Amino acid sequence: MTNYGSTAYLDNAATSPTPPEVIKALEQYYEQQKVNVHRGMYQLSAQVTQQYESVRVQVAHFIKAASEQEIIFTAGATAALNLVAFGYGLSHLQAGDEILVSVLEHHSNLVPWQQLARLTGAKLRFIGINVAGNLDQAQLFSLLNSHTKIVSLTLLSNVLGNYLEIAKIAPRVHAVGAILVVDAAQAVAHLPIAVQQLQADFLAFSGHKMFGPTGVGVLYGRAALLRQMQPTSFGGEMIEQVNYQGATFLPAPQKFEAGTPNIAGVLGLGAAISYLEQIGFAKIKQQEQLLMQQLLTGLLEIGGIQVYGSQRPEDHIGVVSFNLDTIHAHDVATILDTFGVAVRAGHQCAQPLMRTLGVESVVRASLAFTNQKQDIQRLLQAILAVKEILS
Amino acid sequence: MIDVRQLYQRIILEHAHHPHHFGILDDYNYQQVLHNPDCGDTIVVFAQINDQILQQVSFKGEGCIISQASASMMTDIVIAQDLAAIHQSISDFQQLIMGKLSASKKLGDAIVFSNLQQFPTRVRCAALAWHALQAIIEEAQHGKV
């Protein structure tokens, strides 16, 4: 497992540690199997290609997709969401259409839609939240109309830690003829994903937030929609035939995987999935809840702490954001750092959410089941030190 | 463990909590807004420059202790100076926070930011107001780009 030395690493929402199984998969590829996939004529290449494609099958099972043909490997969740916006959205939206997102969204599930709206003349509209960070359902339902074409929502907020009941609102989204895009970047490390149950038309996540390597992620897309989607990246590997003036493309998912992929990354992703499945989400949830109970209860006992979103530990999956008195988040984080505690401070790639909360920045502590009680204890003690140093 | 009290020493806390030249000038002919992309903080620097002299300067913005203290100290150093001298001060400060300058009489209270080399994630905070001022000076010297 990644060794953070004497640091209590509480920034797992930014990226998670890497278990030995994943490191081994990366090393094995580079040390013994460094060949390309899908093109070689020798045994080793066939072997690695088969390993690579079996990760595709593995991912399909992991998120309960109907078929591995609905799994596209990307550079990450951001790349996946951009692919939906510009591969699907650009050819399906026109002026007057509407795109709905929530005020919770990470910039990666917001800025692509802003750009899509600008390019097509579509309108981007926002669903608000209540104090606990849950969607204002009445507002959502009033915003849905016959012009709504895309609704894109996070499954788990990277700031407030709340889980959105996507499955419950999906039927209303589909009833107006819109597609549902789900940003599962935060959720995928904490709870099992079932895309058909969620009724997601597209779903995106990254490997590095779920104990896998950086530079790899997944876009899930329903087969019928992938047939209608245009590639945004062209070149080798996605073509069927090329002559001087044009090319024909392979079907999905290969159509969307131009160039040499992050082969090691995909193999590492497979190892990460195996690692999580071996531990099981029930055990993961149990450990996380214990730690969150300790963290949130401890925070609320410190005078001057304001916790954002729900005040109940059970509503926070892995993540809690807070501020201390009028002290700027950067100053809190710097002092915590000198006490060996790593947290994130700033707008958390969610500036509209900051505006909704009425703040410029927050401190965010995010735990994984790999954290220990001592990590939480050190954070709480270091916060008391902040109060003392800056009083 | 780096002693964080060196960074948050009394003089810095005082400048942050009671910043000098804070607010909007009654008369100004230059202003510059800057954002810190790390945290979303915004600073606005106001200046009254005539005959290549910075006659008045102030700033507004809510930010971390480092950015506020740095802005406050900056205003003390540059006020009533000519643009060439201010240019030098900005350059000296940038050298200081990158650990390339150990002493300077001309940086006043801001010399305490020599500690910032131990806190590289905060360099942007300290530099924010100075970057805004630099943009103003360049505009005053060369016209708006």
Coordinates of C-alpha atoms in Angstrom, one line a residue:
Chain A
M1 CA 0.0 0.0 0.0
T2 CA 1.2 3.5 -0.7
N3 CA 3.4 4.6 2.2
Y4 CA 2.7 8.2 3.2
G5 CA 5.4 8.1 5.8
S6 CA 4.4 9.8 9.1
T7 CA 1.6 11.8 7.4
A8 CA -2.0 11.1 8.3
Y9 CA -3.4 11.1 4.7
L10 CA -6.9 12.4 4.7
D11 CA -7.2 13.6 1.1
N12 CA -8.6 10.3 -0.4
A13 CA -11.2 12.2 -2.4
A14 CA -8.4 13.8 -4.3
T15 CA -6.7 10.4 -4.9
S16 CA -6.5 7.1 -3.0
P17 CA -3.5 5.0 -2.0
T18 CA -2.3 2.2 -4.2
P19 CA -2.4 -1.4 -2.9
P20 CA 0.5 -3.8 -3.7
E21 CA -1.7 -5.8 -6.1
V22 CA -2.1 -2.8 -8.4
I23 CA 1.6 -1.8 -8.2
K24 CA 2.4 -5.4 -9.1
A25 CA 0.2 -5.3 -12.1
L26 CA 1.9 -2.1 -13.3
E27 CA 5.3 -3.5 -12.7
Q28 CA 4.6 -6.8 -14.4
Y29 CA 3.4 -5.0 -17.5
Y30 CA 6.5 -2.8 -17.7
E31 CA 9.0 -5.4 -16.6
Q32 CA 7.8 -8.4 -18.5
Q33 CA 5.1 -7.6 -20.9
K34 CA 5.8 -4.2 -22.5
V35 CA 4.0 -4.7 -25.8
N36 CA 1.2 -3.0 -27.6
V37 CA -2.3 -4.4 -27.7
H38 CA -4.7 -5.2 -30.5
R39 CA -2.0 -5.2 -33.2
G40 CA 0.9 -7.6 -32.6
M41 CA 1.3 -11.0 -34.3
Y42 CA 3.2 -12.7 -31.5
Q43 CA 2.0 -14.6 -28.5
L44 CA 3.0 -12.0 -25.9
S45 CA 0.9 -9.4 -27.6
A46 CA -2.1 -11.7 -27.8
Q47 CA -1.7 -12.5 -24.1
V48 CA -1.6 -8.9 -23.0
T49 CA -4.5 -8.0 -25.4
Q50 CA -6.5 -10.8 -23.8
Q51 CA -5.7 -9.4 -20.3
Y52 CA -6.6 -5.9 -21.4
E53 CA -10.0 -7.0 -22.8
S54 CA -10.7 -9.1 -19.8
V55 CA -10.5 -6.0 -17.7
R56 CA -13.3 -4.6 -19.9
V57 CA -15.4 -7.6 -18.9
Q58 CA -14.4 -7.1 -15.3
V59 CA -15.5 -3.5 -15.3
A60 CA -18.8 -4.5 -16.9
H61 CA -19.4 -6.9 -14.0
F62 CA -18.2 -4.4 -11.5
I63 CA -20.8 -1.8 -12.5
K64 CA -23.4 -4.4 -13.6
A65 CA -23.5 -3.2 -17.2
A66 CA -25.4 -5.4 -19.7
S67 CA -22.3 -5.9 -21.9
E68 CA -18.6 -5.2 -21.9
Q69 CA -19.2 -3.4 -25.3
E70 CA -20.7 -0.6 -23.2
I71 CA -17.4 0.0 -21.4
I72 CA -15.0 2.6 -23.0
F73 CA -11.6 3.1 -21.4
T74 CA -10.7 6.8 -21.1
A75 CA -8.0 8.8 -19.4
G76 CA -10.3 9.4 -16.5
A77 CA -13.7 10.7 -15.5
T78 CA -13.1 14.1 -16.9
A79 CA -12.2 12.7 -20.3
A80 CA -15.3 10.5 -20.1
L81 CA -17.6 13.4 -19.4
N82 CA -16.1 15.4 -22.2
L83 CA -16.6 12.5 -24.5
V84 CA -20.3 12.5 -23.7
A85 CA -20.6 16.3 -24.1
F86 CA -18.8 16.5 -27.4
G87 CA -19.3 13.0 -28.9
Y88 CA -22.9 12.7 -28.0
G89 CA -24.1 16.2 -27.0
L90 CA -22.7 18.1 -29.9
S91 CA -24.6 16.1 -32.5
H92 CA -27.8 15.8 -30.5
L93 CA -28.4 19.3 -29.1
Q94 CA -29.7 22.4 -30.8
A95 CA -30.6 25.9 -29.9
G96 CA -33.4 26.0 -27.3
D97 CA -32.6 22.6 -25.8
E98 CA -31.8 22.4 -22.1
I99 CA -29.0 20.8 -20.1
L100 CA -29.6 20.3 -16.3
V101 CA -26.9 20.0 -13.7
S102 CA -26.9 20.5 -10.0
V103 CA -25.0 23.2 -8.0
L104 CA -23.0 20.4 -6.4
E105 CA -21.1 19.5 -9.5
H106 CA -17.4 19.2 -9.7
H107 CA -16.0 21.4 -12.5
S108 CA -15.4 18.3 -14.6
N109 CA -19.2 17.7 -14.7
L110 CA -20.0 21.4 -15.3
V111 CA -17.5 23.1 -17.6
P112 CA -18.0 20.6 -20.5
W113 CA -21.8 21.3 -20.3
Q114 CA -21.1 25.1 -20.3
Q115 CA -19.1 24.7 -23.4
L116 CA -21.7 22.4 -25.0
A117 CA -24.4 25.0 -24.3
R118 CA -22.2 27.8 -25.8
L119 CA -21.5 25.8 -28.9
T120 CA -25.1 24.6 -29.6
G121 CA -27.2 27.5 -28.2
A122 CA -28.7 25.2 -25.6
K123 CA -29.4 26.5 -22.1
L124 CA -27.7 25.3 -19.0
R125 CA -29.8 25.3 -15.9
F126 CA -29.1 24.4 -12.3
I127 CA -30.9 22.3 -9.6
G128 CA -30.5 23.7 -6.1
I129 CA -29.9 21.8 -2.9
N130 CA -31.3 21.7 0.6
V131 CA -29.1 22.2 3.7
A132 CA -28.0 18.6 3.7
G133 CA -26.9 18.9 0.1
N134 CA -29.7 16.8 -1.3
L135 CA -31.4 17.9 -4.6
D136 CA -34.3 20.2 -4.4
Q137 CA -36.6 17.6 -5.9
A138 CA -39.6 20.0 -6.4
Q139 CA -37.2 22.3 -8.3
L140 CA -35.8 19.5 -10.4
F141 CA -39.2 18.3 -11.4
S142 CA -40.3 21.9 -12.3
L143 CA -37.1 22.3 -14.4
L144 CA -37.7 19.1 -16.4
N145 CA -39.5 19.9 -19.6
S146 CA -39.8 18.8 -23.2
H147 CA -36.6 20.8 -24.1
T148 CA -34.5 19.0 -21.5
K149 CA -32.1 16.8 -23.4
I150 CA -29.3 16.0 -20.9
V151 CA -29.4 15.8 -17.1
S152 CA -25.9 15.3 -15.6
L153 CA -25.5 14.7 -11.9
T154 CA -23.0 13.5 -9.4
L155 CA -23.7 10.3 -7.5
L156 CA -21.8 11.4 -4.5
S157 CA -20.7 15.0 -3.6
N158 CA -17.0 15.5 -3.3
V159 CA -17.6 18.3 -0.9
L160 CA -20.6 17.4 1.2
G161 CA -20.3 13.6 1.0
N162 CA -24.0 13.0 0.4
Y163 CA -25.3 10.3 -1.9
L164 CA -27.9 11.4 -4.4
E165 CA -30.9 9.1 -5.0
I166 CA -30.4 9.0 -8.8
A167 CA -32.5 5.9 -9.3
K168 CA -35.5 7.6 -7.9
I169 CA -35.4 10.6 -10.3
A170 CA -34.3 8.7 -13.4
P171 CA -37.8 7.8 -14.5
R172 CA -38.8 11.5 -14.5
V173 CA -35.7 12.4 -16.6
H174 CA -36.5 9.7 -19.1
A175 CA -40.2 10.6 -19.2
V176 CA -39.3 14.0 -20.8
G177 CA -37.0 12.4 -23.3
A178 CA -33.7 13.4 -21.7
I179 CA -30.7 11.2 -21.1
L180 CA -29.2 10.8 -17.6
V181 CA -25.4 11.2 -17.2
V182 CA -23.9 10.1 -13.8
D183 CA -20.6 11.3 -12.4
A184 CA -19.5 8.4 -10.2
A185 CA -15.9 9.6 -9.6
Q186 CA -16.4 9.9 -5.9
A187 CA -18.9 7.1 -5.4
V188 CA -17.1 4.2 -7.0
A189 CA -14.6 3.7 -4.1
H190 CA -17.3 3.6 -1.5
L191 CA -20.3 1.7 -2.7
P192 CA -21.3 -0.7 -5.4
I193 CA -22.5 0.7 -8.7
A194 CA -25.3 -0.8 -10.7
V195 CA -25.8 1.2 -13.8
Q196 CA -29.0 -0.5 -14.9
Q197 CA -30.5 0.0 -11.5
L198 CA -29.5 3.6 -11.5
Q199 CA -31.0 3.8 -15.0
A200 CA -27.9 5.8 -16.1
D201 CA -27.5 6.3 -19.8
F202 CA -23.9 7.3 -19.3
L203 CA -21.7 6.9 -16.2
A204 CA -18.1 8.1 -15.7
F205 CA -15.4 7.3 -13.1
S206 CA -11.6 7.3 -12.7
G207 CA -9.3 4.6 -11.6
H208 CA -7.1 6.6 -9.3
K209 CA -9.9 7.4 -6.8
M210 CA -10.6 3.7 -6.4
F211 CA -7.2 2.5 -5.5
G212 CA -6.1 2.2 -9.1
P213 CA -3.5 4.1 -11.1
T214 CA -3.8 7.6 -12.5
G215 CA -4.5 8.2 -16.1
V216 CA -7.2 5.7 -16.6
G217 CA -11.0 5.8 -16.3
V218 CA -14.2 4.5 -17.7
L219 CA -17.2 5.8 -19.6
Y220 CA -20.1 3.5 -19.5
G221 CA -22.7 4.2 -22.2
R222 CA -25.9 2.3 -23.1
A223 CA -25.3 0.4 -26.4
A224 CA -28.1 2.2 -28.2
L225 CA -26.6 5.6 -27.4
L226 CA -23.0 4.6 -28.2
R227 CA -24.3 3.7 -31.7
Q228 CA -25.4 7.4 -32.0
M229 CA -22.2 8.8 -30.5
Q230 CA -19.4 10.3 -32.6
P231 CA -15.8 9.8 -31.7
T232 CA -13.9 13.0 -30.7
S233 CA -10.4 11.4 -31.1
F234 CA -9.3 9.8 -34.4
G235 CA -6.4 7.6 -35.5
G236 CA -5.1 4.2 -35.1
E237 CA -7.0 1.4 -33.3
M238 CA -10.5 2.9 -33.9
I239 CA -10.5 2.4 -37.7
E240 CA -11.8 -0.4 -39.8
Q241 CA -10.4 0.8 -43.1
V242 CA -8.5 3.9 -44.2
N243 CA -7.9 5.2 -47.7
Y244 CA -6.6 8.5 -48.9
Q245 CA -9.6 10.7 -48.2
G246 CA -11.5 8.9 -45.5
A247 CA -11.9 6.1 -43.0
T248 CA -14.5 3.8 -41.6
F249 CA -14.7 3.2 -37.9
L250 CA -15.0 0.2 -35.8
P251 CA -18.1 -0.2 -33.6
A252 CA -18.2 0.8 -29.9
P253 CA -16.2 0.6 -27.7
Q254 CA -13.2 0.5 -30.0
K255 CA -14.6 3.4 -31.9
F256 CA -13.8 5.6 -28.9
E257 CA -10.4 4.3 -28.1
A258 CA -8.0 5.9 -30.6
G259 CA -4.3 5.4 -30.2
T260 CA -2.3 3.3 -27.8
P261 CA -4.3 3.2 -24.6
N262 CA -2.9 3.4 -21.0
I263 CA -2.4 -0.3 -21.1
A264 CA -0.7 -0.5 -17.7
G265 CA -3.4 1.7 -16.3
V266 CA -6.2 -0.6 -17.5
L267 CA -4.4 -3.6 -16.1
G268 CA -3.9 -1.7 -12.8
L269 CA -7.6 -0.8 -12.9
G270 CA -8.5 -4.5 -13.1
A271 CA -6.2 -5.3 -10.2
A272 CA -7.9 -2.5 -8.2
I273 CA -11.4 -3.9 -8.9
S274 CA -10.2 -7.3 -7.8
Y275 CA -8.8 -5.8 -4.6
L276 CA -12.0 -4.0 -3.7
E277 CA -14.2 -7.0 -4.5
Q278 CA -12.0 -9.2 -2.4
I279 CA -12.5 -6.9 0.6
G280 CA -16.2 -6.3 -0.2
F281 CA -18.2 -3.1 0.0
A282 CA -19.9 -4.2 3.2
K283 CA -16.6 -4.2 5.1
I284 CA -15.5 -1.0 3.4
K285 CA -18.7 0.7 4.5
Q286 CA -18.5 -0.5 8.0
Q287 CA -14.9 0.7 8.5
E288 CA -15.7 4.1 6.8
Q289 CA -18.7 4.6 9.0
L290 CA -16.7 4.0 12.1
L291 CA -14.1 6.5 11.1
M292 CA -16.7 9.1 10.0
Q293 CA -18.5 8.7 13.3
Q294 CA -15.3 9.5 15.1
L295 CA -14.4 12.3 12.7
L296 CA -17.7 14.2 12.6
T297 CA -18.5 13.8 16.2
G298 CA -15.0 15.0 17.1
L299 CA -15.3 18.0 14.7
L300 CA -18.7 19.1 16.1
E301 CA -17.2 19.1 19.6
I302 CA -14.6 21.7 18.7
G303 CA -15.9 25.2 19.3
G304 CA -16.0 27.4 16.2
I305 CA -16.1 24.5 13.7
Q306 CA -18.8 24.7 11.0
V307 CA -19.5 21.5 9.2
Y308 CA -21.2 21.9 5.8
G309 CA -24.1 19.7 4.7
S310 CA -25.7 17.2 7.0
Q311 CA -24.6 17.2 10.6
R312 CA -25.1 13.4 10.9
P313 CA -22.1 11.0 10.3
E314 CA -24.3 8.5 8.5
D315 CA -25.0 11.0 5.8
H316 CA -21.3 11.5 5.0
I317 CA -19.8 9.0 2.8
G318 CA -16.0 9.4 3.1
V319 CA -16.1 13.2 2.9
V320 CA -16.6 16.1 5.3
S321 CA -16.0 19.8 4.6
F322 CA -15.7 22.4 7.3
N323 CA -14.4 25.8 8.3
L324 CA -12.9 27.0 11.6
D325 CA -14.1 30.4 12.8
T326 CA -13.2 33.0 10.2
I327 CA -9.8 31.4 9.6
H328 CA -9.1 30.9 5.9
A329 CA -9.0 27.3 4.8
H330 CA -5.5 27.6 3.4
D331 CA -4.2 28.7 6.8
V332 CA -5.9 25.8 8.5
A333 CA -4.5 23.3 6.0
T334 CA -0.9 24.7 6.2
I335 CA -0.9 24.3 9.9
L336 CA -2.4 20.9 9.8
D337 CA 0.3 20.0 7.3
T338 CA 3.0 20.9 9.7
F339 CA 1.4 18.5 12.2
G340 CA 1.6 15.8 9.6
V341 CA -2.1 15.8 8.5
A342 CA -2.9 16.1 4.8
V343 CA -6.3 17.6 3.9
R344 CA -7.5 19.7 1.0
A345 CA -8.3 23.3 1.3
G346 CA -9.9 25.6 -1.3
H347 CA -12.8 25.5 -3.6
Q348 CA -12.6 21.7 -4.1
C349 CA -13.1 22.2 -7.9
A350 CA -16.7 23.2 -7.1
Q351 CA -16.8 27.0 -7.2
P352 CA -20.6 27.3 -7.8
L353 CA -21.1 25.1 -4.8
M354 CA -18.9 27.4 -2.7
R355 CA -21.1 30.3 -3.9
T356 CA -24.2 28.3 -2.9
L357 CA -22.7 27.7 0.6
G358 CA -21.8 31.3 0.9
V359 CA -18.0 30.7 1.3
E360 CA -14.9 31.2 -0.8
S361 CA -13.2 28.0 0.4
V362 CA -13.5 25.1 2.8
V363 CA -11.2 22.5 4.4
R364 CA -12.0 19.0 3.3
A365 CA -11.1 15.8 5.2
S366 CA -11.7 12.7 3.2
L367 CA -11.1 9.2 4.5
A368 CA -10.9 5.7 3.1
F369 CA -11.3 2.4 4.8
T370 CA -7.4 2.2 4.8
N371 CA -7.3 5.1 7.3
Q372 CA -6.8 4.4 11.0
K373 CA -8.4 5.9 14.2
Q374 CA -5.1 7.6 14.9
D375 CA -5.3 9.5 11.6
I376 CA -8.6 11.0 12.7
Q377 CA -7.3 11.7 16.2
R378 CA -4.3 13.5 14.8
L379 CA -6.5 15.7 12.6
L380 CA -8.7 16.7 15.6
Q381 CA -5.7 17.4 17.8
A382 CA -4.1 19.5 15.0
I383 CA -7.2 21.6 14.6
L384 CA -7.0 22.5 18.3
A385 CA -3.4 23.5 17.6
V386 CA -4.6 25.8 14.8
K387 CA -6.9 27.5 17.2
E388 CA -4.1 28.1 19.6
I389 CA -1.6 29.4 17.0
L390 CA -3.9 31.7 15.3
S391 CA -5.8 33.1 18.3
Chain B
M1 CA 8.6 19.4 11.8
I2 CA 8.8 22.9 10.3
D3 CA 7.8 25.4 12.9
V4 CA 4.7 26.8 11.5
R5 CA 4.8 29.6 14.1
Q6 CA 7.7 31.1 12.0
L7 CA 5.2 31.5 9.3
Y8 CA 2.3 32.7 11.5
Q9 CA 4.4 35.0 13.6
R10 CA 3.0 38.0 15.3
I11 CA 3.8 40.6 12.7
I12 CA 2.1 38.6 10.0
L13 CA -1.0 38.0 12.1
E14 CA -1.1 41.7 12.9
H15 CA -0.9 42.8 9.3
A16 CA -3.6 40.2 8.4
H17 CA -6.0 41.2 11.1
H18 CA -5.4 44.9 10.8
P19 CA -4.3 45.4 7.3
H20 CA -2.7 48.7 6.3
H21 CA -4.2 50.7 3.4
F22 CA -7.3 48.5 3.3
G23 CA -10.3 49.7 1.3
I24 CA -11.0 51.6 -1.9
L25 CA -9.2 54.8 -2.5
D26 CA -11.3 58.0 -3.0
D27 CA -9.2 58.8 -6.1
Y28 CA -7.5 56.2 -8.2
N29 CA -6.5 56.0 -11.8
Y30 CA -5.5 52.3 -11.9
Q31 CA -7.0 49.1 -10.5
Q32 CA -6.3 45.5 -10.9
V33 CA -8.3 42.4 -9.9
L34 CA -6.6 39.0 -9.5
H35 CA -7.9 35.6 -8.5
N36 CA -5.9 32.9 -6.8
P37 CA -7.0 29.8 -8.8
D38 CA -5.9 27.5 -5.8
C39 CA -8.7 28.8 -3.6
G40 CA -10.8 31.3 -5.5
D41 CA -9.7 34.2 -3.4
T42 CA -9.8 37.6 -5.1
I43 CA -7.7 40.7 -4.5
V44 CA -8.2 44.2 -5.9
V45 CA -5.3 46.7 -5.8
F46 CA -6.1 50.4 -6.3
A47 CA -3.5 52.9 -7.2
Q48 CA -3.1 56.6 -7.8
I49 CA -0.1 57.2 -10.0
N50 CA 1.0 60.6 -11.3
D51 CA 4.4 61.5 -12.9
Q52 CA 5.6 57.9 -12.5
I53 CA 5.1 58.1 -8.7
L54 CA 2.7 55.9 -6.7
Q55 CA 1.0 58.5 -4.6
Q56 CA -1.7 56.4 -3.1
V57 CA -2.3 52.6 -2.9
S58 CA -4.8 50.4 -1.3
F59 CA -6.3 46.9 -1.6
K60 CA -9.5 45.1 -1.0
G61 CA -10.3 41.4 -0.8
E62 CA -10.9 38.6 1.7
G63 CA -8.2 36.0 1.8
C64 CA -5.9 33.9 3.8
I65 CA -3.6 35.3 6.4
I66 CA -0.6 35.1 4.1
S67 CA -2.3 36.9 1.2
Q68 CA -3.7 39.6 3.4
A69 CA -0.5 40.2 5.4
S70 CA 1.6 40.3 2.2
A71 CA -0.7 42.8 0.6
S72 CA -0.7 45.0 3.7
M73 CA 3.1 44.9 3.9
M74 CA 3.4 45.6 0.2
T75 CA 1.4 48.8 0.5
D76 CA 3.8 50.1 3.2
I77 CA 6.8 49.4 1.0
V78 CA 5.7 50.9 -2.3
I79 CA 3.7 54.0 -1.3
A80 CA 5.2 57.2 -2.4
Q81 CA 7.9 55.4 -4.4
D82 CA 8.7 55.9 -8.1
L83 CA 7.8 53.1 -10.5
A84 CA 11.3 52.0 -11.1
A85 CA 11.9 51.5 -7.4
I86 CA 8.6 49.6 -7.1
H87 CA 9.6 47.4 -10.0
Q88 CA 12.8 46.5 -8.1
S89 CA 10.8 45.8 -4.9
I90 CA 8.5 43.5 -6.7
S91 CA 11.4 41.6 -8.2
D92 CA 13.1 41.5 -4.8
F93 CA 10.0 40.1 -3.1
Q94 CA 9.6 37.4 -5.7
Q95 CA 13.2 36.4 -5.2
L96 CA 12.7 36.4 -1.4
I97 CA 9.7 34.1 -1.4
M98 CA 11.5 31.7 -3.7
G99 CA 14.4 31.5 -1.3
K100 CA 16.8 33.3 -3.6
L101 CA 17.2 36.4 -1.5
S102 CA 18.3 36.3 2.1
A103 CA 18.2 40.0 3.2
S104 CA 17.0 43.3 2.0
K105 CA 16.5 46.6 3.8
K106 CA 14.0 47.7 1.2
L107 CA 11.4 45.0 1.9
G108 CA 10.4 46.3 5.3
D109 CA 8.2 43.9 7.3
A110 CA 7.8 41.6 4.2
I111 CA 11.3 40.2 4.9
V112 CA 9.6 37.7 7.3
F113 CA 8.3 36.0 4.2
S114 CA 11.7 34.5 3.6
N115 CA 10.2 31.6 5.5
L116 CA 7.8 31.0 2.7
Q117 CA 10.4 28.8 0.9
Q118 CA 9.5 26.1 3.4
F119 CA 5.8 26.5 2.4
P120 CA 5.8 26.3 -1.3
T121 CA 2.1 25.8 -1.5
R122 CA 1.6 29.3 -0.1
V123 CA 3.9 31.2 -2.5
R124 CA 0.9 32.0 -4.7
C125 CA -0.9 33.5 -1.7
A126 CA 1.9 35.8 -0.8
A127 CA 2.5 36.8 -4.4
L128 CA -1.1 37.7 -5.3
A129 CA -1.1 41.3 -4.4
W130 CA 2.4 41.8 -5.8
H131 CA 1.3 40.4 -9.2
A132 CA -1.7 42.7 -9.2
L133 CA 0.6 45.6 -8.5
Q134 CA 3.0 44.5 -11.2
A135 CA 0.2 44.6 -13.7
I136 CA -0.6 48.1 -12.6
I137 CA 3.0 49.3 -12.8
E138 CA 3.4 47.8 -16.3
E139 CA 0.2 49.5 -17.5
A140 CA 1.3 52.8 -16.0
Q141 CA 4.7 52.5 -17.7
H142 CA 3.8 51.1 -21.0
G143 CA 0.0 51.7 -21.4
K144 CA -2.6 48.9 -21.4
V145 CA -1.8 45.8 -23.4

